[in-house]
Coordinates of C-alpha atoms in Angstrom, one line a residue:
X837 CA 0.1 -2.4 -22.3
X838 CA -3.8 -2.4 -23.0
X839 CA -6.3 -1.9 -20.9
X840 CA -7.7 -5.1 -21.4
X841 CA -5.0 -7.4 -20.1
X842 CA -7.2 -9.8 -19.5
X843 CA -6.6 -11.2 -23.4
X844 CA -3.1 -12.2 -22.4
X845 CA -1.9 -15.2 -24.2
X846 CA 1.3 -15.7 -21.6
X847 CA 0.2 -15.4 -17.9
X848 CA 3.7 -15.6 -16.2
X849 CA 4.6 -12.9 -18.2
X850 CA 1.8 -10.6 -18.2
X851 CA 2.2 -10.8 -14.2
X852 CA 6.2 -10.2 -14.4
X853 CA 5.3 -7.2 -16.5
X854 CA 3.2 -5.5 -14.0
X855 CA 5.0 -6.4 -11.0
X856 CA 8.1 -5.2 -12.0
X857 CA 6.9 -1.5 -12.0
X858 CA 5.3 -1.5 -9.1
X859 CA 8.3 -2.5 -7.1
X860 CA 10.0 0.2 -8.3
X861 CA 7.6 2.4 -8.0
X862 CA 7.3 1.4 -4.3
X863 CA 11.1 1.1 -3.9
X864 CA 11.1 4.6 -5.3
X865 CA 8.8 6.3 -3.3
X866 CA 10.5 4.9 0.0
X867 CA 13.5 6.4 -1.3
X868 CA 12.1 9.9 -1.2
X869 CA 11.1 9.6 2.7
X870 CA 15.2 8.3 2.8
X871 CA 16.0 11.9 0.6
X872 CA 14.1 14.2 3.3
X873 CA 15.7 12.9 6.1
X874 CA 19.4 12.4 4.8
X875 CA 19.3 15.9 3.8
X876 CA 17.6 17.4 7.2
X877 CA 19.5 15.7 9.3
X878 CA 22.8 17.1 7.9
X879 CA 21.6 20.8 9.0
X880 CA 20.0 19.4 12.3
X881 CA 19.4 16.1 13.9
X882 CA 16.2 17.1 16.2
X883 CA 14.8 18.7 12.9
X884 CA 13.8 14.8 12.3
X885 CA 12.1 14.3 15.3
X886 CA 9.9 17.0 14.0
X887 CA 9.0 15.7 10.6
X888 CA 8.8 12.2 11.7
X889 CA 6.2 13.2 14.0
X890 CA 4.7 15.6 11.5
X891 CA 4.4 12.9 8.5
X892 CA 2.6 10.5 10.7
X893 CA -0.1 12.4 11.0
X894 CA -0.2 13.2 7.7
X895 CA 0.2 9.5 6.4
X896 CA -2.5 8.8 9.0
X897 CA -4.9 10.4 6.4
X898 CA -3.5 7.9 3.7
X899 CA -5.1 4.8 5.2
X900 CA -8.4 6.3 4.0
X901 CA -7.1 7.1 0.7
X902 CA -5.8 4.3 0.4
X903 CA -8.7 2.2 1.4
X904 CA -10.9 3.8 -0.7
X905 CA -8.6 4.1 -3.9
X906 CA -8.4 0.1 -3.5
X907 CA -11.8 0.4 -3.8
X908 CA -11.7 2.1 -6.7
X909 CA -9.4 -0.1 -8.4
X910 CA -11.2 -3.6 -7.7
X911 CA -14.1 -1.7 -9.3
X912 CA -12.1 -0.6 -12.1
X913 CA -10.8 -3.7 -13.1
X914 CA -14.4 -5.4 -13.3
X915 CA -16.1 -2.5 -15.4
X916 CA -12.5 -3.1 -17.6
X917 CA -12.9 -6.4 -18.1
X918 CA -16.8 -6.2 -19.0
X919 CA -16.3 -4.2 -21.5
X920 CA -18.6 -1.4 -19.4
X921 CA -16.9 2.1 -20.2
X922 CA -19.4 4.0 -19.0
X923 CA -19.5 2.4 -15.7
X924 CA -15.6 2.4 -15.6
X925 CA -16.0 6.0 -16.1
X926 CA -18.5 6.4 -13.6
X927 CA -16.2 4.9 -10.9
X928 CA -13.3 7.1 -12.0
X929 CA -15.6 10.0 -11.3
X930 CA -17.0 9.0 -8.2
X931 CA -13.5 7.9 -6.7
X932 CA -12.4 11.6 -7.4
X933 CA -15.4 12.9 -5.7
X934 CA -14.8 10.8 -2.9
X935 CA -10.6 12.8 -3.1
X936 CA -12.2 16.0 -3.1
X937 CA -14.4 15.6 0.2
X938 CA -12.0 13.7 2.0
X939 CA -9.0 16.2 1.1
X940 CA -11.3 18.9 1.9
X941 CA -12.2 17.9 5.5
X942 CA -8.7 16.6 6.5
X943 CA -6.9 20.1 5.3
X944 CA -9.7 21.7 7.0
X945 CA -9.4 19.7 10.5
X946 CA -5.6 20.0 10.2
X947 CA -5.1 23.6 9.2
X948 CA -6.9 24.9 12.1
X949 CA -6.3 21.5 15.5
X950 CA -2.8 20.9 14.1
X951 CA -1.3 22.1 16.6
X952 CA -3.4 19.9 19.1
X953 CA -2.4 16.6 17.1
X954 CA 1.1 17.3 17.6
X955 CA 0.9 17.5 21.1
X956 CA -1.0 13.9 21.2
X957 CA 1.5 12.8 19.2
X958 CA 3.9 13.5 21.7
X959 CA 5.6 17.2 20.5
X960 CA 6.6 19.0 22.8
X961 CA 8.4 22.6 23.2
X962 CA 12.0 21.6 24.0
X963 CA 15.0 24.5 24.8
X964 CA 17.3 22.3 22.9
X965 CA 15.1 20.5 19.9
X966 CA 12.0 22.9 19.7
X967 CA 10.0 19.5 18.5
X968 CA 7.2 21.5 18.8
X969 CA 8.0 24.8 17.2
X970 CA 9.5 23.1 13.9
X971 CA 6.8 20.5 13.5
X972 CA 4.5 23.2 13.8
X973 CA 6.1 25.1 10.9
X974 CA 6.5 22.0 9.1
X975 CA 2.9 21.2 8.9
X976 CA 1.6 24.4 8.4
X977 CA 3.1 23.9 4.9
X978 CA 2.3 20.4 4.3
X979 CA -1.3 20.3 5.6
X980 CA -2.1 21.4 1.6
X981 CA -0.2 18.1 0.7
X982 CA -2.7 16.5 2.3
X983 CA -5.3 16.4 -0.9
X984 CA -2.2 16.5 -3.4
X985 CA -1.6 13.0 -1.6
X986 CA -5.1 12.0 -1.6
X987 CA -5.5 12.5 -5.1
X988 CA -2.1 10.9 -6.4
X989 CA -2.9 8.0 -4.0
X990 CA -6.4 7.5 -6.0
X991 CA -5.4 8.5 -9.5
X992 CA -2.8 5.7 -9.0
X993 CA -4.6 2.9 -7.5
X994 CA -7.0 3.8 -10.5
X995 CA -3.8 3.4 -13.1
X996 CA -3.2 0.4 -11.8
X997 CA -6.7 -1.1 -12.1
X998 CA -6.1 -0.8 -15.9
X999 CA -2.6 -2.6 -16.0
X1000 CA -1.2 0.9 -16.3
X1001 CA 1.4 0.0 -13.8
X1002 CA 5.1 1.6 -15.5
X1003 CA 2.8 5.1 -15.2
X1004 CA 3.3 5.4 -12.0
X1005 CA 6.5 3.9 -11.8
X1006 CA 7.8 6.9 -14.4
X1007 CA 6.1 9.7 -11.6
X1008 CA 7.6 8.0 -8.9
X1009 CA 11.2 8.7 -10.8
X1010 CA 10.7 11.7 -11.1
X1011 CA 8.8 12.9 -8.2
X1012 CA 12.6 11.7 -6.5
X1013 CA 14.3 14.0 -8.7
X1014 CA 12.6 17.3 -8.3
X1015 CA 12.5 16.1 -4.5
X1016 CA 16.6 16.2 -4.6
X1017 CA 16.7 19.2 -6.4
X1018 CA 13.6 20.9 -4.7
X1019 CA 15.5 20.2 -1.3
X1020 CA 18.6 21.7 -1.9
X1021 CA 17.1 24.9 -3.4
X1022 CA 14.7 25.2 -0.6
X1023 CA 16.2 23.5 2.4
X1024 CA 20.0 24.9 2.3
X1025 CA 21.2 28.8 2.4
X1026 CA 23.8 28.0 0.0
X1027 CA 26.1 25.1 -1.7
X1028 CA 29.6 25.2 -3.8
X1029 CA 29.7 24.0 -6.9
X1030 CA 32.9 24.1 -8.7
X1031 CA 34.5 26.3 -6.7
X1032 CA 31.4 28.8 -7.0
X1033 CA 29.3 29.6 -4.0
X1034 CA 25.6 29.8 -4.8
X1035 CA 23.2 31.3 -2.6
X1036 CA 19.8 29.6 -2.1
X1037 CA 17.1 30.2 0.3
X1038 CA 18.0 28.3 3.5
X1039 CA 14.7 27.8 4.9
X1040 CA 15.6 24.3 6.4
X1041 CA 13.1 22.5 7.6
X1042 CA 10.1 25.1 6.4
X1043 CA 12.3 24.5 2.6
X1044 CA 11.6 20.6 2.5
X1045 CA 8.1 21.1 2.8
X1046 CA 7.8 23.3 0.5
X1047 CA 10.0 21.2 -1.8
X1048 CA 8.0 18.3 -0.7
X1049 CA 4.6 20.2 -1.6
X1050 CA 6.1 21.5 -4.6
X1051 CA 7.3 18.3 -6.3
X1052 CA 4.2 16.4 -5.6
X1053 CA 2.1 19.2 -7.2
X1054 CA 3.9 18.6 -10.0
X1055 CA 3.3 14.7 -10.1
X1056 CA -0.7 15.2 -9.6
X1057 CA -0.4 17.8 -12.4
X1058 CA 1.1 15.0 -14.4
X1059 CA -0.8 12.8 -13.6
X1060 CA -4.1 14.1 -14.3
X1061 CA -2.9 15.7 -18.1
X1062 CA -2.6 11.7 -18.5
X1063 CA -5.7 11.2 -17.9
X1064 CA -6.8 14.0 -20.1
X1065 CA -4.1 14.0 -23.1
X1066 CA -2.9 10.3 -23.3
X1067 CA -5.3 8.3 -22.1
X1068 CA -7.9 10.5 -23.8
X1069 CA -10.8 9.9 -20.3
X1070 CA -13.5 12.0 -21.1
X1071 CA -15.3 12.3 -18.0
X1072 CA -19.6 14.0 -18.1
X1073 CA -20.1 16.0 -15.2
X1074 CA -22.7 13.1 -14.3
X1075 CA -19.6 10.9 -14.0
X1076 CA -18.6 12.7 -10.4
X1077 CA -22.0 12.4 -9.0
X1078 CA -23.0 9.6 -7.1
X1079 CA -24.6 6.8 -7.2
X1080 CA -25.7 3.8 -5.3
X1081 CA -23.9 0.8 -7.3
X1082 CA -21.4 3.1 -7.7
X1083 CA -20.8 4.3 -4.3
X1084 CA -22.0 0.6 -2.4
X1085 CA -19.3 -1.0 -4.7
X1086 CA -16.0 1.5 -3.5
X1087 CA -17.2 1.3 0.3
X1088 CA -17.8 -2.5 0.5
X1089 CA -14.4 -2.5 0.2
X1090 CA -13.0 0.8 1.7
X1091 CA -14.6 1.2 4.8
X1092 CA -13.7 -2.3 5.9
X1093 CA -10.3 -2.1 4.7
X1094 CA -10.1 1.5 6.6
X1095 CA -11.3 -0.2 9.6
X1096 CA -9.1 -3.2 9.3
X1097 CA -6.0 -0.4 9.0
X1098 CA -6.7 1.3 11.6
X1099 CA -7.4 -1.4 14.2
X1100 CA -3.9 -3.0 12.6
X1101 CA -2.1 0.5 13.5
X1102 CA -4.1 0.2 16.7
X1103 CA -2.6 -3.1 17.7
X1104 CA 0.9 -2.5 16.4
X1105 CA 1.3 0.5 18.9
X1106 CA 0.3 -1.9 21.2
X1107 CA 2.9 -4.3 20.3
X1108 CA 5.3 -1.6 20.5
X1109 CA 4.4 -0.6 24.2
X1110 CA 5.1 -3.9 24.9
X1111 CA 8.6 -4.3 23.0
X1112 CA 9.8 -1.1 25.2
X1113 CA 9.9 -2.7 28.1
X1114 CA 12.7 -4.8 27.2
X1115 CA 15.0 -2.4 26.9
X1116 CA 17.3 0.3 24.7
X1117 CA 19.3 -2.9 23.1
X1118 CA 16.1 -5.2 22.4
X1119 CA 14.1 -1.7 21.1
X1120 CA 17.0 -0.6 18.6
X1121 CA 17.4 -4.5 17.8
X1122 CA 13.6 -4.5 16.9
X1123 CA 13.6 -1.7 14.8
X1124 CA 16.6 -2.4 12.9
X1125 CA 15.5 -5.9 12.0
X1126 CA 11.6 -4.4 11.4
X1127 CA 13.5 -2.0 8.7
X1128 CA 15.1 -4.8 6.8
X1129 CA 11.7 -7.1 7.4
X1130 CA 10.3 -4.2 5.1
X1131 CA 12.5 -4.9 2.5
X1132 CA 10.2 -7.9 2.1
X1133 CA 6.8 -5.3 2.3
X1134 CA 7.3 -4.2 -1.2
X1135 CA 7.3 -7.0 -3.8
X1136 CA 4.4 -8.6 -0.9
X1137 CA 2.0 -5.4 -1.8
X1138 CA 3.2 -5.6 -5.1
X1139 CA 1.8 -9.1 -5.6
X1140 CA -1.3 -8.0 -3.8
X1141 CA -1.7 -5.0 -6.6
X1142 CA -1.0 -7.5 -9.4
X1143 CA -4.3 -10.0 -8.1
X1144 CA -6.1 -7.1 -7.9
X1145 CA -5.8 -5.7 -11.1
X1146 CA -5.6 -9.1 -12.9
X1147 CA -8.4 -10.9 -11.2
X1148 CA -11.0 -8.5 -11.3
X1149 CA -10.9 -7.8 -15.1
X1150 CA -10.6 -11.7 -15.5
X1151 CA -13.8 -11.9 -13.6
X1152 CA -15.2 -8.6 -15.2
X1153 CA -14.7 -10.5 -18.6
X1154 CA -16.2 -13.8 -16.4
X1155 CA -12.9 -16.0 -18.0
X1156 CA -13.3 -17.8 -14.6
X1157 CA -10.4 -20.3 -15.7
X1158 CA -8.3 -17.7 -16.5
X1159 CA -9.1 -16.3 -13.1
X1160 CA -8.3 -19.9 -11.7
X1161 CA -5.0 -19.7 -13.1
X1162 CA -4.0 -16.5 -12.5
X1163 CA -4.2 -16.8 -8.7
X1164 CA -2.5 -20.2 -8.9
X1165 CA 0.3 -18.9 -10.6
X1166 CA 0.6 -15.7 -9.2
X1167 CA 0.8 -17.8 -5.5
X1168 CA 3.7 -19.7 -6.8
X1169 CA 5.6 -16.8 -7.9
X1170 CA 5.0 -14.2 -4.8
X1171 CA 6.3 -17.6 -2.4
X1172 CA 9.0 -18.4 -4.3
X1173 CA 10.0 -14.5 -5.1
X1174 CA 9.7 -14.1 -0.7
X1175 CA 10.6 -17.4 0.1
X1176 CA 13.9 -16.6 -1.6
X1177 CA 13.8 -13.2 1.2
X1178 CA 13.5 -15.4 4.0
X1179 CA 16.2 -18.1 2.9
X1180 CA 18.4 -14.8 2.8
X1181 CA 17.3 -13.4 6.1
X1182 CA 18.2 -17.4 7.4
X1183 CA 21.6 -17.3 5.9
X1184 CA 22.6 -14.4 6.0
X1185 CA 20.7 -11.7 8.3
X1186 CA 23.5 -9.4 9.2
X1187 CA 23.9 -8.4 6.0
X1188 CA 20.5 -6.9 6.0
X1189 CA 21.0 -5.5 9.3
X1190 CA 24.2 -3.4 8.8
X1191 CA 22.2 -1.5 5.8
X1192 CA 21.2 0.3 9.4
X1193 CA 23.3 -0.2 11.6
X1194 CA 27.2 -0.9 12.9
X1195 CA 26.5 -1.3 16.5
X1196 CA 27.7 -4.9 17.4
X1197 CA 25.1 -5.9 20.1
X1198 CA 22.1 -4.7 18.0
X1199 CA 23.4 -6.8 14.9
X1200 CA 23.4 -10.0 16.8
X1201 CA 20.2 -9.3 18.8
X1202 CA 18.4 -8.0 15.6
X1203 CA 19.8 -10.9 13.2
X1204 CA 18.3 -14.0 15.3
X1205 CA 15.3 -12.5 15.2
X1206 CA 15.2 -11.9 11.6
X1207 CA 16.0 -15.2 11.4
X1208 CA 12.7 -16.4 13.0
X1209 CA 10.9 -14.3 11.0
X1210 CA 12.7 -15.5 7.7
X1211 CA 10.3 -18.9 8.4
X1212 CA 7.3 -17.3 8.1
X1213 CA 7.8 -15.3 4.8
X1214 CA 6.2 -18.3 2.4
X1215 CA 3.1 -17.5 4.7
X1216 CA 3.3 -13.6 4.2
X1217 CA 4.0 -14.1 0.4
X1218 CA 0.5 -16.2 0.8
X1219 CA -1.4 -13.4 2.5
X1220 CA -1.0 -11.0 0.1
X1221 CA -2.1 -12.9 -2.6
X1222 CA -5.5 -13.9 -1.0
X1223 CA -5.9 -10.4 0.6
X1224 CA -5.4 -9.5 -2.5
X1225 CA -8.3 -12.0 -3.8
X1226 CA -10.6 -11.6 -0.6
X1227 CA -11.0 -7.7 -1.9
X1228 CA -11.5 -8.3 -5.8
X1229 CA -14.6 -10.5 -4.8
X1230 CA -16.1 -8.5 -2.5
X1231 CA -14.8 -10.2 0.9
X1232 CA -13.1 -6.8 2.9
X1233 CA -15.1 -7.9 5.9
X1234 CA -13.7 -11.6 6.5
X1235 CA -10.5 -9.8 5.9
X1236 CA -11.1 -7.0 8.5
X1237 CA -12.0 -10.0 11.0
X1238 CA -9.1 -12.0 10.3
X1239 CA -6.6 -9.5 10.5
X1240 CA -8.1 -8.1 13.7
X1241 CA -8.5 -11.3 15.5
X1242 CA -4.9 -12.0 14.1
X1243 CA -3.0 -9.2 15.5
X1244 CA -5.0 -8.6 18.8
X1245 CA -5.5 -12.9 19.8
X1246 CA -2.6 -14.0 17.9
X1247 CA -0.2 -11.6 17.9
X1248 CA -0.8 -9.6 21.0
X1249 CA -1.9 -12.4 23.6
X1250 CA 1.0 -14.8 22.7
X1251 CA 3.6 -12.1 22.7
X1252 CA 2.4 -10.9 26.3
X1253 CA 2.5 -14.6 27.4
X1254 CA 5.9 -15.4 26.1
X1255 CA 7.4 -11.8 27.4
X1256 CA 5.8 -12.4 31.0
X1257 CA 6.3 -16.2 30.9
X1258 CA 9.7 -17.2 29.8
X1259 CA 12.9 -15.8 29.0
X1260 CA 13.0 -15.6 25.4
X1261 CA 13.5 -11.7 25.5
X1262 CA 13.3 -9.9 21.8
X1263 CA 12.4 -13.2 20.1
X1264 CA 9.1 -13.9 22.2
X1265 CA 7.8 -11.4 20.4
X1266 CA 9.0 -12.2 17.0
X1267 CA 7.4 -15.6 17.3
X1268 CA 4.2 -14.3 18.3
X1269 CA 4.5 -12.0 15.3
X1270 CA 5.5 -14.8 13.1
X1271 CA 2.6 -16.7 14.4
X1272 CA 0.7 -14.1 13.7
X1273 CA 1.5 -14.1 9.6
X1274 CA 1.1 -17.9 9.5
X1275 CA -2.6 -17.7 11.2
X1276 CA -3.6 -14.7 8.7
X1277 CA -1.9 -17.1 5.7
X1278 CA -3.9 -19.7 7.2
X1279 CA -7.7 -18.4 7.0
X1280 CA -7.4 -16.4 4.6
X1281 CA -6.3 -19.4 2.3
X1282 CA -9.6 -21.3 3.8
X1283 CA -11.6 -18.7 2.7
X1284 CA -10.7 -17.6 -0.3
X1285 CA -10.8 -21.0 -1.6
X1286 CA -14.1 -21.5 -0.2
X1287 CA -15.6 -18.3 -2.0
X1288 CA -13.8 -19.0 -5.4
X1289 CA -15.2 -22.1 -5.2
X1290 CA -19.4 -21.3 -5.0
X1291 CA -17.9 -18.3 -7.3
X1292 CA -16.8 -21.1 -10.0
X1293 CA -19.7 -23.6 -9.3
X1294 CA -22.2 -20.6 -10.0
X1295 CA -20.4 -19.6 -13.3
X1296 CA -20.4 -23.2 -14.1
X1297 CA -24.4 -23.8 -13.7
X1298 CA -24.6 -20.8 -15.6
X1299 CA -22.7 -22.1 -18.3
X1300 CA -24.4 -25.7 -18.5
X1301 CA -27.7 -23.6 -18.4
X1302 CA -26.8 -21.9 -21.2
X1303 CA -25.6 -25.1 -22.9
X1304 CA -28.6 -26.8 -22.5
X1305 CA -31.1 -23.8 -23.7
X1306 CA -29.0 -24.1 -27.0
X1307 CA -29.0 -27.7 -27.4
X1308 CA -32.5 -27.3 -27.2
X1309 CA -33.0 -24.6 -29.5
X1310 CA -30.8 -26.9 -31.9
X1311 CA -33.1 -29.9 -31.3
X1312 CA -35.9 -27.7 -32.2
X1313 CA -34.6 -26.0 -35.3
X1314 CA -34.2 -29.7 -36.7
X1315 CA -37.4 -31.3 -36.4

């Protein structure tokens, strides 16, 4: 696919083409997190204690990469769709400068406090798990992932800015591959195969990150040769320095959509504390339905990439109809493609559930929940379309107060009256956090239509402007 996708003559399937890839891609890259831990916990069960708690640091860091690579992509697909290379380039450069400083401080800060985060984290030296010890070891290998991540997390969102989406997707693949293999090189002392008894290194838990490190080196590698060989990017050393449109445009949207992460992990952990106190049942019930909730997650962000990238070179190449159309449609599919999720998760929740579990109590407890969630997927399907939109046009900050004032007055306040007040149990706070989607559906859906709206009037004037000035330069030429 071209960069300039914006010239697409069939709309419904210029969107199915770049979804598609980026579901897998997403699908894909859950997978390997599934790979690490089916293979660990076969040596040792506590080892996954220790890379659970190790990882979230580390994916802590990706909230800012991930903010500010979205940043880089809205940008991206404007300069795209305006025809502006050397401004498209300019943002590429700048985005990587933003990797290296950001990589550079968070290896720094881990490499040398690690052992201090852990222990806030909750890791502690056990005689029977060694939490501590292992995560310890663990991250003293996978702190130098931490810009590998960075950088793959930019160089993507980038990719995807110019409709570049199957890229990614290809990585993704085969990042899971050399994961599989890297693992049991690294991770197990030996294996049989055939009959034959290989020996291998048997570092366990020290071997998957290295495997881990290793396999993602080899994606950024990849991924930057495309950039180089393929897609032929010749970047001036003038391109990584910065500048103010530059830099103003990435961190309207990344620092508010950092902030708006962070206060959303904030209020989650919250929500958690208060889910705990209802039990081991109602806890294990939660998370079980929560993981197959997730199954939802992926074509939602997928959608969000897909308005992203499409919208923003629409309005780069200011085709403001096409634009219109685009969200319109794209709306109608992400409902119907989630809607369909939660007409499943209505009808037929345990089957979801038992991808996780076989305990009996937890499948019943975790399925009627599910099912008052299944209601409100229409409404998630809606906010990540218009979060989607709210970012292309420059609106992180509406979002970061929406989302805030969502989880913390919606979600939090009606989930500790309905815990405290009645007897609803586990489903008083899956109503508050089904509330909670149909509120953020709600505003968003105000405003976004609000700002597309003085967005189209203002193209329009321009337009009849223009029309006028050459009817009167018409009128002139013929007298």
């Amino acid at each position: 696919m071209e960069d300039k996708i914006y010239y697409t003559k069939n709309l419904n399937k210029t969107i199915i083409v770049l979804i598609i890839p980026i579901i897998i891609e997403m699908f894909l890259e859950t997978m390997i997190g599934y790979v690490d831990v089916s293979m660990l916990g076969r040596l040792d069960k506590f080892y996954l204690a220790s890379t659970e708690v190790s990882n979230s640091l580390i994916y802590t860091c990706l909230v800012l990469a991930n903010a500010f690579s979205l940043g880089g992509t809205v940008l991206v697909t404007k300069y795209i769709g305006a025809e502006d290379n050397k401004n498209r380039n300019k943002t590429i450069g700048q985005t990587i400068s933003i990797g290296i400083i950001f990589s550079l401080v968070f290896l720094i800060i881990f490499y040398f406090f690690s052992t201090n985060f852990l222990k806030l984290m909750g890791a502690k030296d056990s005689c029977e798990a060694m939490v501590l010890t292992n995560a310890k070891a663990y991250m003293s290998i996978m702190t130098f992932s931490i810009p590998i991540l960075m950088f793959r997390q930019m160089f993507v969102g980038l990719l995807r800015g110019m409709g570049k989406t199957k890229i990614p997707m290809y990585l993704s693949g085969l990042n899971i591959i050399l994961n599989i293999i890297f693992n049991t090189i690294f991770i197990y002392d030996h294996i049989s195969v055939m009959g034959l008894n290989i020996n291998l290194f048997g570092l366990a838990i020290r071997g998957a990150a290295i495997a881990t490190l290793t396999s993602r080196s080899i994606s950024l590698v990849l991924l930057i040769l495309y950039f180089i060989k393929i897609a032929k990017f010749k970047l001036k050393i003038s391109d990584f320095i910065f500048t103010k449109p530059i830099l103003s445009g990435i961190f309207s949207v990344g620092i508010p959509t950092a902030l708006e992460m962070m206060i959303f992990r904030a209020g989650m952990l919250k929500f958690l504390s208060m889910v705990t106190t209802l039990g081991p049942t109602a806890i294990s019930a939660h998370a079980v339905a929560n993981a197959a909730e997730s199954l939802s997650f992926t074509p939602g962000n997928a959608f969000n990439v897909v308005i992203v990238t499409l919208v923003g070179q629409f309005l780069g190449a200011k085709n403001y109809m096409m634009a219109k159309e685009c969200i319109k449609k794209t709306d109608r599919l992400a409902i119907i493609f989630m809607g369909t999720m939660g007409l499943f998760f209505l009808l037929i929740p345990f089957v979801f559930i038992r991808l996780f579990t076989n305990d009996a109590d937890v499948i019943r407890l975790s399925s009627s929940v599910l099912r008052i969630e299944a209601l409100a997927q229409v409404f998630f399907a809606r906010y990540y379309v218009y979060s989607g939109l709210m970012r292309t046009i420059g609106k992180s900050k509406q979002i970061f107060f929406v989302t805030s004032s969502s989880v913390w007055l919606v979600r939090i306040t009606i989930a500790h009256f309905l815990l405290n007040y009645t007897e609803l149990g586990l489903a008083a706070a899956w109503i508050a956090m089904s509330l909670d989607y149909v509120y953020r559906a709600a505003f968003l859906t105000i405003l976004a239509n609000r700002n597309m709206k003085k967005i189209f009037q203002s193209s329009q004037k321009t337009s009849n402007k223009f029309n006028i000035f050459k009817r009167k330069k018409a009128f002139v030429s013929n007298h």
